[in-house]
Amino acid sequence: CQWAGVGLALGACSSKDNRQAEEVTKKKPNILFIMSDDHAYQAVSAYGHGINKTPNIDRIADEGAIFNNSFVTNSICGPSRAVMLTGKYSHQNGFYANYVSVFDGKQQTLPKILKGAGYTTAVVGKWHLGSDPTGFDYWNILSGAGGQGDYYNPDFNEMGKEKIIDGYVTDITTDLALNWLEKRDQEKPFMLMLHQKAPHRNWMPRLDQLGKIKEGSAKLPSNFHDDYEGRGRAAREGQMEIKSIMRWGHDMKFTTQPNGEPCRPDFIRELNRMKPEERAKWDEYYTPIMEGFNKKPLEGKALAEWKFQRYMHDYLNTVTTVDENVGRVLDYLDKKGLSDNTIVVYTSDQGFYLGEHGWFDKRFMYEQSLRMPLMVRYPKHIKPGTKVDDMVMNLDFMPTFLDYAGVDVPSDVQGASFKQVVEGKTPKTWRKSIYYHYYHYPGTHMVKRHYGVRTDRYKLIRFYHDNDEWEMYDLEKDPQEMTSVYGDPAYAEVQAEMMKVLAENQKKYGDDEQTSKRLFDQEQINHTERVK
Ligand code: SGN
Ligand code: CA
């Protein structure tokens, strides 16, 4: 009987039982999981940072709940997605790092379980897990640029068939989602994962957005000119600085470098995807910026700040289009009378630096990349205007959705359902700390391997592999994480307590440094063998 084990009281599966099961299935909530790529919580206006406006995303928070402490287990794309699909840490689901790992689609996942419980399931947009999606009735995923996808006229892979779709990626991904919703099997509840590529690097805005949030108008974070004193080697040796790592072509949108040399071919490839009329409008905006800079080249701090402003223009204008498309989806749900019985989630695969510490990108366990934006609306169960301060994780999506769907959560899932938390009934046993582990080193941006724990006030980080350093932060006194207090006698007691918290978490999740090091080293060897 297909209903066995899905939380229904069933004996033998007679046709009456089946009819009952169908009724129950119909009442199960739909799940619409909207996730963008690299969307910093600082760039969601509901979080109050004042740097841009996202009225549609904010609407989810206003009509539902906003989470102030939502964290990822491993701040990087593929690994975060694998955690969401499995409810398990990287060392349990086997996906440690982009490109190095390939997702094992044979394992137990959220869409598979929901499908077994009578749901119809789909994923559209960015996938980036190195293997084809499994457990979905329909999938149509970005396939260009190694699975990152392109902004203009992107390549998609629809259930194994490659196709270029004309248009701008954020609009297209939404169209695919709405088309599927329109054609779906309406006898079943749905679970749709709508995964935007934007605002991932290299932040190419839609043409009508160029100049909308003005060039030069962004507020510089107070620690933009960070000198990385007060922390260990990892912050100094990571390669994420706006001033030195961003490229003239790809990031600044110059067609020629200021020294006259050509830009790297990856950016030229992106530009060449545009149609001539698109390219003309693009050049109309960007060529004067390049020429203006070349007439009055900048150096040092002024150059770094100019690059920051360039970055913010492109990033924030790309976000506006994501927000607009969230609005299209919410309107569709309203129009079809689906809003009441649909859980709508908006999140990102991790956080992102918008100039804090002088950085872009993610990976570190420092706040901006550890935290993801998260808002959830479900009118039947979640009060409008709910604010959640309890700590939730991307590990929790799977058990939460299963809980709302009335499906038993498998015992090997490591996350916990936050249903009670978001409904204002947080159990006393709810987690008081979170555990983090980042692996991808050596790798892009050269952020060293590290793991650690965070409580409501403190954070302990251990860097390992070609490093042997600890850092600890008092987030109340030093929210920007500028000075590690590890080894400071004034914090001796806190440090001992945090060491205990770390040991407890590692025991709970079955992780330790030596095993991790061995497993990820082996993963890198396997990858090298595969690509040979
Ligand atoms: C690309 C980007 C990196 C980015 C990774 C991972 N470089 O490699 O800046 O950190 O993706 O991003 S780029 O030159 O190709 O733009 S992730 O979100 O997919 O994990
Ligand atoms: Ca990402």
Coordinates of C-alpha atoms and ligand atoms in Angstrom, one line a residue:
C1 CA 0.0 0.0 0.0
Q2 CA 1.5 3.3 -1.1
W3 CA 0.3 5.1 2.1
A4 CA 2.0 2.8 4.6
G5 CA 4.6 4.7 6.6
V6 CA 3.4 8.2 5.6
G7 CA 1.8 9.0 8.9
L8 CA -1.7 7.7 8.2
A9 CA -3.5 5.2 10.4
L10 CA -4.0 2.4 7.9
G11 CA -4.8 -1.2 8.1
A12 CA -5.3 -3.1 4.9
C13 CA -5.5 -0.8 1.9
S14 CA -9.1 -1.1 0.8
S15 CA -10.6 1.2 -1.8
K16 CA -12.3 3.1 1.1
D17 CA -8.9 3.5 2.7
N18 CA -7.5 4.8 -0.6
R19 CA -10.3 7.3 -0.9
Q20 CA -9.6 8.5 2.6
A21 CA -6.0 8.7 1.8
E22 CA -6.7 10.8 -1.2
E23 CA -8.8 13.2 0.9
V24 CA -5.9 13.6 3.3
T25 CA -3.5 14.1 0.6
K26 CA -5.6 16.8 -0.9
K27 CA -5.5 18.7 2.5
K28 CA -1.7 18.4 2.8
P29 CA -0.1 21.8 2.3
N30 CA 1.6 22.6 -0.9
I31 CA 5.3 23.6 -0.5
L32 CA 6.8 26.4 -2.6
F33 CA 10.5 26.6 -1.8
I34 CA 12.0 29.7 -3.4
M35 CA 15.8 29.9 -3.1
S36 CA 18.1 32.4 -4.7
D37 CA 21.8 32.0 -5.0
D38 CA 24.1 34.1 -2.8
H39 CA 21.4 36.5 -1.6
A40 CA 22.8 38.2 1.5
Y41 CA 20.3 38.9 4.3
Q42 CA 21.8 42.4 4.3
A43 CA 20.1 42.9 0.9
V44 CA 16.6 41.9 2.0
S45 CA 14.9 45.1 3.2
A46 CA 12.8 43.2 5.9
Y47 CA 16.1 42.8 7.8
G48 CA 16.4 46.5 8.1
H49 CA 19.8 47.2 6.7
G50 CA 18.5 50.0 4.5
I51 CA 20.6 49.3 1.4
N52 CA 17.8 48.3 -1.0
K53 CA 14.1 47.5 -1.2
T54 CA 12.6 44.0 -1.6
P55 CA 8.9 44.6 -1.1
N56 CA 7.8 41.2 -2.4
I57 CA 10.2 39.1 -0.3
D58 CA 9.3 41.3 2.7
R59 CA 5.6 40.5 2.1
I60 CA 6.4 36.8 2.9
A61 CA 7.9 38.0 6.2
D62 CA 5.0 40.4 6.9
E63 CA 2.3 37.8 6.2
G64 CA 4.3 35.0 7.9
A65 CA 7.6 34.7 9.8
I66 CA 11.1 36.2 9.5
F67 CA 14.1 34.3 11.0
N68 CA 16.9 36.3 12.6
N69 CA 19.1 33.4 13.3
S70 CA 19.0 31.0 10.4
F71 CA 22.3 29.3 9.5
V72 CA 23.9 27.0 7.0
T73 CA 26.1 24.0 7.9
N74 CA 28.6 24.6 5.1
S75 CA 28.5 28.0 3.3
I76 CA 28.7 27.0 -0.3
C77 CA 26.3 26.2 -3.1
G78 CA 26.2 22.5 -3.8
P79 CA 26.9 21.4 -0.2
S80 CA 24.1 23.6 1.1
R81 CA 21.6 22.3 -1.5
A82 CA 22.6 18.7 -0.6
V83 CA 22.0 19.4 3.1
M84 CA 18.5 20.8 2.2
L85 CA 17.6 17.8 0.1
T86 CA 18.8 15.2 2.7
G87 CA 18.5 16.9 6.1
K88 CA 22.1 15.6 6.7
Y89 CA 25.5 17.2 7.1
S90 CA 28.0 17.0 4.2
H91 CA 30.0 14.2 5.8
Q92 CA 26.7 12.1 5.9
N93 CA 25.2 13.0 2.5
G94 CA 28.6 12.8 0.7
F95 CA 28.6 16.2 -1.0
Y96 CA 31.5 18.3 0.5
A97 CA 32.4 20.8 -2.2
N98 CA 31.3 22.2 -5.6
Y99 CA 32.8 20.2 -8.5
V100 CA 34.9 18.0 -6.3
S101 CA 31.7 16.1 -5.2
V102 CA 28.9 14.5 -7.2
F103 CA 25.5 14.2 -5.5
D104 CA 24.5 10.6 -5.0
G105 CA 20.9 10.8 -6.2
K106 CA 20.2 7.3 -5.1
Q107 CA 20.0 8.3 -1.4
Q108 CA 16.9 9.3 0.5
T109 CA 15.8 12.8 -0.2
L110 CA 13.0 15.2 0.5
P111 CA 11.4 15.1 -2.9
K112 CA 11.5 11.3 -2.9
I113 CA 9.7 11.0 0.4
L114 CA 7.1 13.6 -0.5
K115 CA 6.5 11.9 -3.8
G116 CA 6.0 8.6 -2.0
A117 CA 3.5 10.4 0.3
G118 CA 1.3 11.5 -2.7
Y119 CA 3.0 14.8 -3.7
T120 CA 3.8 15.9 -7.2
T121 CA 7.3 17.4 -7.2
A122 CA 9.4 19.7 -9.4
V123 CA 12.6 21.7 -9.5
V124 CA 13.5 24.5 -11.8
G125 CA 16.6 26.8 -12.1
K126 CA 19.9 26.3 -10.4
W127 CA 20.7 22.8 -9.3
H128 CA 24.6 22.5 -9.4
L129 CA 25.0 19.1 -7.9
G130 CA 26.9 17.4 -10.6
S131 CA 24.3 14.6 -11.2
D132 CA 20.7 14.8 -12.6
P133 CA 17.9 15.5 -10.2
T134 CA 16.1 12.4 -8.8
G135 CA 12.7 12.3 -7.0
F136 CA 11.1 15.0 -9.2
D137 CA 8.2 14.5 -11.6
Y138 CA 9.6 17.4 -13.5
W139 CA 13.0 19.1 -13.6
N140 CA 14.4 21.9 -15.8
I141 CA 17.8 23.1 -14.6
L142 CA 20.5 25.5 -15.6
S143 CA 23.2 23.7 -17.4
G144 CA 25.6 26.3 -18.8
A145 CA 28.9 27.4 -17.1
G146 CA 29.4 24.1 -15.3
G147 CA 25.9 24.2 -13.8
Q148 CA 26.1 27.8 -12.6
G149 CA 23.9 29.0 -15.5
D150 CA 24.1 32.2 -17.6
Y151 CA 22.2 35.4 -17.1
Y152 CA 21.3 36.1 -20.7
N153 CA 19.7 33.5 -23.0
P154 CA 20.8 30.6 -20.8
D155 CA 21.1 26.9 -21.5
F156 CA 18.6 24.7 -19.6
N157 CA 18.4 20.9 -19.3
E158 CA 14.8 19.8 -19.3
M159 CA 14.6 16.2 -18.1
G160 CA 17.8 15.3 -20.1
K161 CA 17.2 17.5 -23.1
E162 CA 19.4 20.6 -23.7
K163 CA 17.9 23.8 -24.9
I164 CA 18.7 27.5 -25.0
I165 CA 15.9 29.7 -23.7
D166 CA 15.7 33.3 -24.9
G167 CA 15.4 35.9 -22.2
Y168 CA 16.8 36.9 -18.8
V169 CA 17.5 34.0 -16.4
T170 CA 15.4 35.2 -13.4
D171 CA 12.3 35.8 -15.5
I172 CA 12.7 32.5 -17.4
T173 CA 13.1 30.5 -14.2
T174 CA 9.9 32.0 -12.8
D175 CA 8.1 31.3 -16.1
L176 CA 9.2 27.7 -15.9
A177 CA 7.8 27.5 -12.4
L178 CA 4.5 29.1 -13.3
N179 CA 4.1 26.9 -16.4
W180 CA 4.6 23.8 -14.3
L181 CA 2.2 25.0 -11.6
E182 CA -0.4 25.6 -14.3
K183 CA 0.0 22.1 -15.8
R184 CA 0.6 20.1 -12.7
D185 CA -1.5 17.2 -11.5
Q186 CA -4.1 19.1 -9.4
E187 CA -5.3 16.0 -7.6
K188 CA -2.0 16.0 -5.7
P189 CA -0.4 18.5 -3.3
F190 CA 2.8 20.0 -4.8
M191 CA 6.3 20.6 -3.8
L192 CA 8.1 23.0 -6.1
M193 CA 11.7 24.1 -5.7
L194 CA 12.2 27.4 -7.5
H195 CA 15.9 28.1 -7.5
Q196 CA 17.1 31.4 -8.9
K197 CA 20.7 31.8 -10.2
A198 CA 20.7 35.5 -9.3
P199 CA 22.3 37.2 -7.5
H200 CA 25.3 34.9 -8.1
R201 CA 28.5 36.3 -9.4
N202 CA 29.0 38.0 -11.9
W203 CA 25.8 39.9 -11.2
M204 CA 24.6 40.9 -14.6
P205 CA 21.4 42.9 -14.1
R206 CA 18.5 42.8 -16.5
L207 CA 18.8 45.7 -19.0
D208 CA 15.9 47.8 -17.6
Q209 CA 17.5 47.7 -14.2
L210 CA 20.8 49.3 -15.3
G211 CA 21.3 52.5 -13.2
K212 CA 18.1 52.0 -11.2
I213 CA 19.8 51.7 -7.9
K214 CA 22.4 54.4 -8.6
E215 CA 26.1 53.8 -9.1
G216 CA 28.0 55.2 -6.1
S217 CA 25.0 55.3 -3.8
A218 CA 25.9 52.3 -1.5
K219 CA 26.9 52.8 2.1
L220 CA 30.4 51.5 2.7
P221 CA 30.5 49.0 5.6
S222 CA 32.5 50.4 8.5
N223 CA 35.0 47.5 8.4
F224 CA 35.5 47.7 4.6
H225 CA 39.2 48.6 5.0
D226 CA 39.8 45.7 7.4
D227 CA 43.5 44.9 7.9
Y228 CA 42.7 41.4 9.3
E229 CA 44.8 42.1 12.5
G230 CA 43.2 40.4 15.5
R231 CA 42.4 37.2 13.6
G232 CA 44.5 34.3 12.4
R233 CA 46.0 33.5 9.0
A234 CA 42.7 32.3 7.4
A235 CA 41.2 35.8 7.1
R236 CA 44.4 37.2 5.7
E237 CA 45.1 34.4 3.3
G238 CA 41.6 34.0 1.9
Q239 CA 41.2 35.4 -1.6
M240 CA 37.9 37.3 -1.4
E241 CA 38.9 40.9 -1.4
I242 CA 37.0 43.3 -3.6
K243 CA 40.0 45.4 -4.2
S244 CA 42.4 42.6 -5.4
I245 CA 40.3 39.6 -6.4
M246 CA 37.5 41.1 -8.5
R247 CA 38.3 41.1 -12.2
W248 CA 38.1 44.1 -14.6
G249 CA 36.0 42.1 -17.1
H250 CA 33.9 39.6 -15.2
D251 CA 33.2 41.8 -12.2
M252 CA 33.7 45.4 -13.2
K253 CA 32.2 44.9 -16.7
F254 CA 35.1 46.4 -18.7
T255 CA 35.6 45.0 -22.2
T256 CA 39.3 45.8 -22.0
Q257 CA 41.5 46.1 -18.9
P258 CA 42.8 49.5 -18.0
N259 CA 46.3 48.5 -19.1
G260 CA 45.0 47.8 -22.6
E261 CA 45.1 44.0 -22.3
P262 CA 42.1 41.9 -23.2
C263 CA 39.8 40.6 -20.5
R264 CA 39.6 36.9 -19.6
P265 CA 37.5 34.9 -22.1
D266 CA 34.9 33.9 -19.5
F267 CA 33.4 37.4 -19.5
I268 CA 33.6 37.7 -23.3
R269 CA 31.7 34.4 -23.5
E270 CA 28.9 35.8 -21.2
L271 CA 28.7 39.0 -23.4
N272 CA 28.5 37.0 -26.5
R273 CA 25.3 35.3 -25.3
M274 CA 23.5 38.5 -25.7
K275 CA 21.6 39.4 -28.9
P276 CA 22.9 42.5 -30.8
E277 CA 20.1 44.7 -29.5
E278 CA 20.7 43.6 -25.9
R279 CA 24.5 44.1 -26.3
A280 CA 23.9 47.6 -27.6
K281 CA 21.9 48.6 -24.5
W282 CA 24.4 46.9 -22.3
D283 CA 27.3 48.9 -23.9
E284 CA 25.3 52.1 -23.7
Y285 CA 25.4 51.8 -19.9
Y286 CA 28.8 50.2 -19.2
T287 CA 31.1 51.7 -21.9
P288 CA 30.9 55.3 -20.4
I289 CA 31.8 53.8 -17.0
M290 CA 34.9 52.2 -18.4
E291 CA 35.9 55.3 -20.3
G292 CA 35.3 57.5 -17.4
F293 CA 37.5 55.4 -15.2
N294 CA 40.3 55.3 -17.8
K295 CA 40.3 59.1 -18.0
K296 CA 40.8 59.4 -14.3
P297 CA 42.2 56.1 -13.0
L298 CA 42.2 55.6 -9.2
E299 CA 44.5 53.8 -6.8
G300 CA 44.6 52.5 -3.3
K301 CA 41.6 53.0 -1.0
A302 CA 39.8 55.2 -3.6
L303 CA 40.1 52.3 -6.2
A304 CA 38.9 49.8 -3.6
E305 CA 35.8 51.9 -2.8
W306 CA 35.1 52.5 -6.5
K307 CA 35.1 48.8 -7.1
F308 CA 32.8 48.3 -4.1
Q309 CA 30.3 50.8 -5.7
R310 CA 30.5 49.0 -9.1
Y311 CA 29.9 45.7 -7.3
M312 CA 26.9 47.0 -5.3
H313 CA 25.3 48.5 -8.4
D314 CA 25.3 45.2 -10.2
Y315 CA 24.4 43.0 -7.2
L316 CA 21.5 45.1 -5.9
N317 CA 20.0 45.7 -9.2
T318 CA 20.1 41.9 -9.9
V319 CA 18.3 41.4 -6.5
T320 CA 15.5 43.8 -7.5
T321 CA 14.6 41.5 -10.4
V322 CA 14.6 38.5 -8.1
D323 CA 12.2 40.3 -5.8
E324 CA 10.0 41.4 -8.7
N325 CA 9.7 37.7 -9.7
V326 CA 8.9 36.6 -6.2
G327 CA 6.0 39.1 -6.5
R328 CA 4.8 37.3 -9.7
V329 CA 4.7 34.0 -8.0
L330 CA 2.8 35.3 -4.9
D331 CA 0.3 37.0 -7.3
Y332 CA -0.2 33.7 -9.1
L333 CA -0.9 31.9 -5.8
D334 CA -3.4 34.6 -4.9
K335 CA -5.1 34.4 -8.3
K336 CA -5.4 30.6 -8.1
G337 CA -6.7 30.6 -4.5
L338 CA -3.6 28.7 -3.4
S339 CA -2.1 31.1 -0.9
D340 CA -3.9 29.7 2.2
N341 CA -2.8 26.1 1.7
T342 CA 0.7 26.7 0.5
I343 CA 3.9 27.0 2.6
V344 CA 6.0 29.6 0.9
V345 CA 9.7 29.8 1.8
Y346 CA 12.2 32.4 0.7
T347 CA 15.8 31.7 1.4
S348 CA 19.3 31.6 -0.2
D349 CA 21.8 28.8 -0.4
Q350 CA 24.1 30.8 2.0
G351 CA 24.8 34.4 3.0
F352 CA 27.3 36.7 1.2
Y353 CA 29.7 39.5 2.0
L354 CA 28.6 42.9 0.7
G355 CA 31.9 44.6 1.4
E356 CA 32.1 43.6 5.1
H357 CA 35.8 42.9 5.9
G358 CA 36.5 44.2 2.4
W359 CA 35.1 41.0 0.9
F360 CA 32.6 39.5 -1.5
D361 CA 31.8 35.7 -1.6
K362 CA 31.0 33.4 1.3
R363 CA 32.6 30.2 2.8
F364 CA 33.7 31.6 6.2
M365 CA 31.9 30.9 9.4
Y366 CA 31.8 34.6 10.1
E367 CA 28.2 36.0 10.3
Q368 CA 27.5 37.3 6.8
S369 CA 28.1 34.0 5.1
L370 CA 27.0 31.7 7.9
R371 CA 23.5 33.3 8.1
M372 CA 21.0 32.9 5.3
P373 CA 17.9 35.1 4.8
L374 CA 14.7 33.1 5.7
M375 CA 11.1 33.9 5.7
V376 CA 8.2 31.5 5.7
R377 CA 4.5 32.1 5.1
Y378 CA 1.7 29.6 5.9
P379 CA -1.5 31.4 6.9
K380 CA -3.1 28.4 8.5
H381 CA -0.3 27.9 11.0
I382 CA 2.0 30.9 11.2
K383 CA 0.8 34.3 12.6
P384 CA 1.6 37.3 10.4
G385 CA 4.5 39.3 11.7
T386 CA 6.1 36.4 13.5
K387 CA 9.8 37.0 14.4
V388 CA 11.9 34.0 15.2
D389 CA 15.1 34.4 17.2
D390 CA 15.7 30.7 17.9
M391 CA 18.5 29.1 15.8
V392 CA 17.4 27.2 12.8
M393 CA 19.5 25.6 10.1
N394 CA 19.3 24.6 6.4
L395 CA 19.4 21.1 7.9
D396 CA 15.9 21.6 9.2
F397 CA 14.0 22.2 6.0
M398 CA 13.5 18.5 5.2
P399 CA 12.1 17.5 8.6
T400 CA 10.0 20.7 8.8
F401 CA 8.3 20.1 5.5
L402 CA 7.8 16.4 6.3
D403 CA 6.3 17.4 9.6
Y404 CA 3.8 19.8 8.0
A405 CA 3.0 17.2 5.4
G406 CA 2.2 14.7 8.2
V407 CA 5.0 12.3 7.1
D408 CA 7.3 10.5 9.6
V409 CA 10.8 11.9 9.6
P410 CA 13.3 9.1 9.0
S411 CA 15.5 8.5 12.1
D412 CA 18.8 9.2 10.3
V413 CA 17.8 12.8 9.4
Q414 CA 20.0 15.1 11.4
G415 CA 17.9 18.3 11.3
A416 CA 14.9 19.0 13.4
S417 CA 11.4 20.3 12.4
F418 CA 11.0 24.0 13.3
K419 CA 7.2 23.8 13.0
Q420 CA 6.7 24.4 16.7
V421 CA 9.4 27.1 16.8
V422 CA 7.8 29.1 14.0
E423 CA 4.4 28.7 15.6
G424 CA 5.6 30.3 18.8
K425 CA 5.8 27.0 20.8
T426 CA 9.6 26.4 20.9
P427 CA 10.3 23.2 22.9
K428 CA 12.6 23.6 25.9
T429 CA 14.9 21.0 24.2
W430 CA 15.4 23.2 21.1
R431 CA 19.1 23.6 20.1
K432 CA 21.2 26.2 21.9
S433 CA 24.1 26.0 19.5
I434 CA 24.8 25.2 15.8
Y435 CA 27.6 23.2 14.3
Y436 CA 29.4 24.3 11.1
H437 CA 32.0 22.6 8.8
Y438 CA 33.6 24.0 5.6
Y439 CA 35.9 21.8 3.6
H440 CA 36.8 23.2 0.2
Y441 CA 40.5 24.0 0.6
P442 CA 42.6 24.2 -1.5
G443 CA 39.9 25.6 -3.8
T444 CA 38.4 28.8 -5.3
H445 CA 39.0 31.8 -3.0
M446 CA 41.3 29.8 -0.8
V447 CA 39.3 29.8 2.4
K448 CA 40.9 27.3 4.8
R449 CA 39.1 24.3 6.1
H450 CA 37.4 25.0 9.4
Y451 CA 34.6 23.9 11.7
G452 CA 33.1 25.4 14.8
V453 CA 30.1 26.2 16.9
R454 CA 28.0 29.3 17.5
T455 CA 25.7 30.0 20.5
D456 CA 23.5 33.0 20.9
R457 CA 26.5 35.0 22.1
Y458 CA 29.8 33.2 21.2
K459 CA 31.4 31.6 18.3
L460 CA 34.4 29.2 18.4
I461 CA 36.2 28.3 15.1
R462 CA 38.9 25.8 14.5
F463 CA 41.0 26.1 11.3
Y464 CA 42.9 23.0 10.3
H465 CA 44.6 21.1 7.4
D466 CA 47.6 23.5 6.6
N467 CA 46.7 25.6 9.6
D468 CA 46.4 25.0 13.3
E469 CA 44.5 27.9 14.7
W470 CA 41.5 28.7 16.8
E471 CA 39.4 31.8 16.9
M472 CA 36.7 32.9 19.3
Y473 CA 34.3 35.8 19.1
D474 CA 32.1 37.6 21.6
L475 CA 29.2 38.5 19.2
E476 CA 27.7 40.9 21.8
K477 CA 30.8 43.0 22.3
D478 CA 32.3 42.5 18.8
P479 CA 29.4 41.8 16.3
Q480 CA 31.7 42.5 13.4
E481 CA 34.1 39.7 14.5
M482 CA 37.2 41.9 14.3
T483 CA 39.2 40.6 17.3
S484 CA 39.4 36.9 18.4
V485 CA 39.3 36.5 22.1
Y486 CA 40.6 32.9 21.9
G487 CA 43.4 32.5 24.6
D488 CA 42.3 35.7 26.3
P489 CA 42.4 34.9 30.1
A490 CA 39.2 37.1 30.6
Y491 CA 37.4 34.5 28.5
A492 CA 39.0 31.3 29.9
E493 CA 35.7 30.0 31.3
V494 CA 33.7 30.8 28.2
Q495 CA 36.4 29.1 26.1
A496 CA 36.3 26.0 28.2
E497 CA 32.5 26.0 27.9
M498 CA 32.6 26.5 24.1
M499 CA 35.1 23.6 23.8
K500 CA 32.5 21.4 25.5
V501 CA 29.7 22.7 23.2
L502 CA 31.9 21.8 20.2
A503 CA 32.7 18.3 21.5
E504 CA 29.0 17.7 22.2
N505 CA 28.0 18.8 18.7
Q506 CA 30.7 16.7 17.0
K507 CA 29.5 13.7 19.0
K508 CA 25.9 14.4 18.1
Y509 CA 26.5 14.7 14.4
G510 CA 29.3 12.1 14.2
D511 CA 32.0 14.4 12.9
D512 CA 35.7 14.8 13.8
E513 CA 38.7 16.5 12.4
Q514 CA 40.8 13.5 11.5
T515 CA 38.0 11.6 9.8
S516 CA 36.9 14.6 7.9
K517 CA 40.4 15.4 6.7
R518 CA 40.8 11.8 5.5
L519 CA 37.4 11.7 3.8
F520 CA 37.7 15.0 2.0
D521 CA 41.3 14.3 0.9
Q522 CA 40.0 11.1 -0.5
E523 CA 37.1 13.0 -2.2
Q524 CA 39.7 15.2 -3.9
I525 CA 41.7 12.3 -5.1
N526 CA 38.6 10.6 -6.5
H527 CA 37.7 13.8 -8.3
T528 CA 41.2 14.1 -9.8
E529 CA 40.9 10.5 -11.0
R530 CA 37.5 11.1 -12.5
V531 CA 38.5 14.2 -14.5
K532 CA 41.7 12.5 -15.9
Ligands
SGN1 C1 32.3 30.5 -9.2 C2 32.7 32.0 -8.8 C3 33.2 32.1 -7.4 C4 32.2 31.4 -6.5 C5 31.9 30.0 -6.9 C6 30.9 29.2 -6.1 N1 33.7 32.4 -9.7 O1 33.4 29.7 -9.2 O2 33.4 33.4 -7.1 O3 32.6 31.4 -5.2 O4 31.4 30.0 -8.2 O5 29.7 29.8 -6.0 S1 33.3 32.9 -11.2 O6 34.5 33.5 -11.8 O7 32.9 31.8 -12.0 O8 32.2 33.9 -11.1 S2 28.5 28.9 -5.6 O9 27.4 29.8 -5.2 O10 28.1 28.1 -6.8 O11 28.9 28.0 -4.5
CA2 CA 25.6 30.1 -3.7

